[in-house]
Amino acid sequence: SQPLHETSEEGWHYGIDINLTSCFLVTRAVLPGMMERGYGRIVQMSSVTGPLVGIHGSAVYGASKAGMLGMARSLAIEAGPFNVTVNCIGPGWIETASSGEDEIIAGRYTPAGRAGTPDEIGHVAVFLSSEEASYITGQLIVVDGGNTLQEHKVAFDRGQ
């Protein structure tokens, strides 16, 4: 990550391709079959960064993730008549094997007092892929332990 004014055109394209273009290509590949069958669920992995908040040095990432939400919302209108829903998940701080210490610490500053888990994101994806989510489309489902709700961030002590 780097400030936008230091980002090369190649760096811009790389970031957009990794997140937005790959999402477009996969969605375009599966959508005709879903429309033909009259049923489908598209769940895209966006982020809170971009659609809701920004992080210094993450303009390309934020643009790509916000672009995913814009694409999902327009596609929800196009695909809705075919019983195809299109939604995005917006993870916040999620602890994975590749998480840096700063990301894990940032999770402690959420109202939940911790970073989320990949399983928590997976459960949302399973729900959005189900029949029970048939009336949810074009939405960003935020899974961030309440992080984007608070303006003043403080570490929460679970014992209080």
GROMACS .gro file of C-alpha atoms in nm, residues 37-160:
model
  124
   37ARG     CA    1  -3.230  -2.155  -1.468
   38GLY     CA    2  -3.423  -1.870  -1.309
   39TYR     CA    3  -3.227  -1.894  -0.986
   40GLY     CA    4  -2.893  -1.783  -0.851
   41ARG     CA    5  -2.703  -1.627  -0.566
   42ILE     CA    6  -2.395  -1.415  -0.624
   43VAL     CA    7  -2.197  -1.322  -0.314
   44GLN     CA    8  -1.899  -1.096  -0.364
   45MET     CA    9  -1.630  -1.033  -0.104
   46SER     CA   10  -1.600  -0.655  -0.081
   47SER     CA   11  -1.477  -0.474   0.230
   48VAL     CA   12  -1.568  -0.191   0.462
   49THR     CA   13  -1.263  -0.015   0.316
   50GLY     CA   14  -1.386   0.166   0.009
   51PRO     CA   15  -1.763   0.151   0.041
   52LEU     CA   16  -1.769   0.288   0.400
   53VAL     CA   17  -1.427   0.394   0.525
   54GLY     CA   18  -1.079   0.470   0.398
   55ILE     CA   19  -0.730   0.378   0.511
   56HIS     CA   20  -0.418   0.583   0.439
   57GLY     CA   21  -0.231   0.430   0.148
   58SER     CA   22  -0.523   0.215   0.034
   59ALA     CA   23  -0.687   0.427  -0.237
   60VAL     CA   24  -0.652   0.158  -0.504
   61TYR     CA   25  -0.785  -0.114  -0.274
   62GLY     CA   26  -1.071   0.110  -0.159
   63ALA     CA   27  -1.161   0.201  -0.517
   64SER     CA   28  -1.168  -0.164  -0.621
   65LYS     CA   29  -1.386  -0.270  -0.327
   66ALA     CA   30  -1.626   0.025  -0.370
   67GLY     CA   31  -1.644  -0.065  -0.739
   68MET     CA   32  -1.752  -0.417  -0.646
   69LEU     CA   33  -2.046  -0.276  -0.450
   70GLY     CA   34  -2.146  -0.047  -0.737
   71MET     CA   35  -2.133  -0.341  -0.977
   72ALA     CA   36  -2.335  -0.559  -0.739
   73ARG     CA   37  -2.607  -0.296  -0.702
   74SER     CA   38  -2.648  -0.245  -1.075
   75LEU     CA   39  -2.637  -0.618  -1.137
   76ALA     CA   40  -2.900  -0.678  -0.868
   77ILE     CA   41  -3.138  -0.464  -1.076
   78GLU     CA   42  -3.048  -0.647  -1.398
   79ALA     CA   43  -3.061  -0.998  -1.252
   80GLY     CA   44  -3.351  -0.958  -1.008
   81PRO     CA   45  -3.621  -1.049  -1.262
   82PHE     CA   46  -3.442  -1.384  -1.308
   83ASN     CA   47  -3.456  -1.467  -0.934
   84VAL     CA   48  -3.084  -1.397  -0.901
   85THR     CA   49  -2.966  -1.200  -0.599
   86VAL     CA   50  -2.635  -1.017  -0.584
   87ASN     CA   51  -2.482  -0.906  -0.256
   88CYS     CA   52  -2.148  -0.809  -0.108
   89ILE     CA   53  -1.997  -0.893   0.227
   90GLY     CA   54  -1.796  -0.616   0.390
   91PRO     CA   55  -1.553  -0.770   0.637
   92GLY     CA   56  -1.380  -0.552   0.892
   93TRP     CA   57  -1.080  -0.670   1.091
   94ILE     CA   58  -1.067  -1.049   1.035
   95GLU     CA   59  -0.787  -1.251   1.193
   96THR     CA   60  -0.627  -1.489   0.945
   97ALA     CA   61  -0.286  -1.651   0.909
   98SER     CA   62  -0.176  -1.351   0.701
   99SER     CA   63  -0.297  -1.087   0.949
  100GLY     CA   64  -0.037  -0.846   1.076
  101GLU     CA   65  -0.008  -0.764   1.444
  102ASP     CA   66  -0.147  -0.415   1.373
  103GLU     CA   67  -0.465  -0.568   1.224
  104ILE     CA   68  -0.514  -0.795   1.525
  105ILE     CA   69  -0.464  -0.501   1.760
  106ALA     CA   70  -0.710  -0.291   1.556
  107GLY     CA   71  -0.971  -0.561   1.614
  108ARG     CA   72  -0.947  -0.495   1.987
  109TYR     CA   73  -1.076  -0.143   1.924
  110THR     CA   74  -1.410  -0.264   1.791
  111PRO     CA   75  -1.716  -0.280   2.016
  112ALA     CA   76  -1.680  -0.659   1.995
  113GLY     CA   77  -1.332  -0.619   2.146
  114ARG     CA   78  -1.166  -0.855   1.900
  115ALA     CA   79  -1.102  -0.925   1.535
  116GLY     CA   80  -1.353  -1.143   1.355
  117THR     CA   81  -1.294  -1.495   1.229
  118PRO     CA   82  -1.312  -1.637   0.878
  119ASP     CA   83  -1.595  -1.864   0.997
  120GLU     CA   84  -1.804  -1.558   1.085
  121ILE     CA   85  -1.765  -1.433   0.729
  122GLY     CA   86  -1.842  -1.781   0.595
  123HIS     CA   87  -2.169  -1.800   0.788
  124VAL     CA   88  -2.286  -1.476   0.627
  125ALA     CA   89  -2.190  -1.610   0.282
  126VAL     CA   90  -2.385  -1.931   0.346
  127PHE     CA   91  -2.692  -1.731   0.451
  128LEU     CA   92  -2.674  -1.499   0.149
  129SER     CA   93  -2.646  -1.807  -0.074
  130SER     CA   94  -2.960  -1.963   0.072
  131GLU     CA   95  -3.330  -1.954  -0.019
  132GLU     CA   96  -3.389  -1.765   0.305
  133ALA     CA   97  -3.202  -1.465   0.161
  134SER     CA   98  -3.424  -1.440  -0.148
  135TYR     CA   99  -3.542  -1.087  -0.065
  136ILE     CA  100  -3.196  -0.945   0.006
  137THR     CA  101  -3.022  -0.808  -0.301
  138GLY     CA  102  -2.788  -0.524  -0.389
  139GLN     CA  103  -2.669  -0.494  -0.030
  140LEU     CA  104  -2.341  -0.466   0.153
  141ILE     CA  105  -2.362  -0.685   0.463
  142VAL     CA  106  -2.107  -0.546   0.706
  143VAL     CA  107  -1.936  -0.795   0.938
  144ASP     CA  108  -1.702  -0.581   1.145
  145GLY     CA  109  -1.788  -0.620   1.513
  146GLY     CA  110  -1.941  -0.272   1.508
  147ASN     CA  111  -1.615  -0.104   1.409
  148THR     CA  112  -1.768   0.134   1.153
  149LEU     CA  113  -2.030   0.250   1.405
  150GLN     CA  114  -1.792   0.440   1.629
  151GLU     CA  115  -1.616   0.766   1.564
  152HIS     CA  116  -1.393   0.760   1.873
  153LYS     CA  117  -1.202   0.434   1.897
  154VAL     CA  118  -1.091   0.302   2.234
  155ALA     CA  119  -0.973  -0.042   2.336
  156PHE     CA  120  -1.257  -0.226   2.506
  157ASP     CA  121  -1.200  -0.417   2.826
  158ARG     CA  122  -1.432  -0.717   2.819
  159GLY     CA  123  -1.418  -0.738   3.198
  160GLN     CA  124  -1.602  -0.409   3.248
   0.00000   0.00000   0.00000
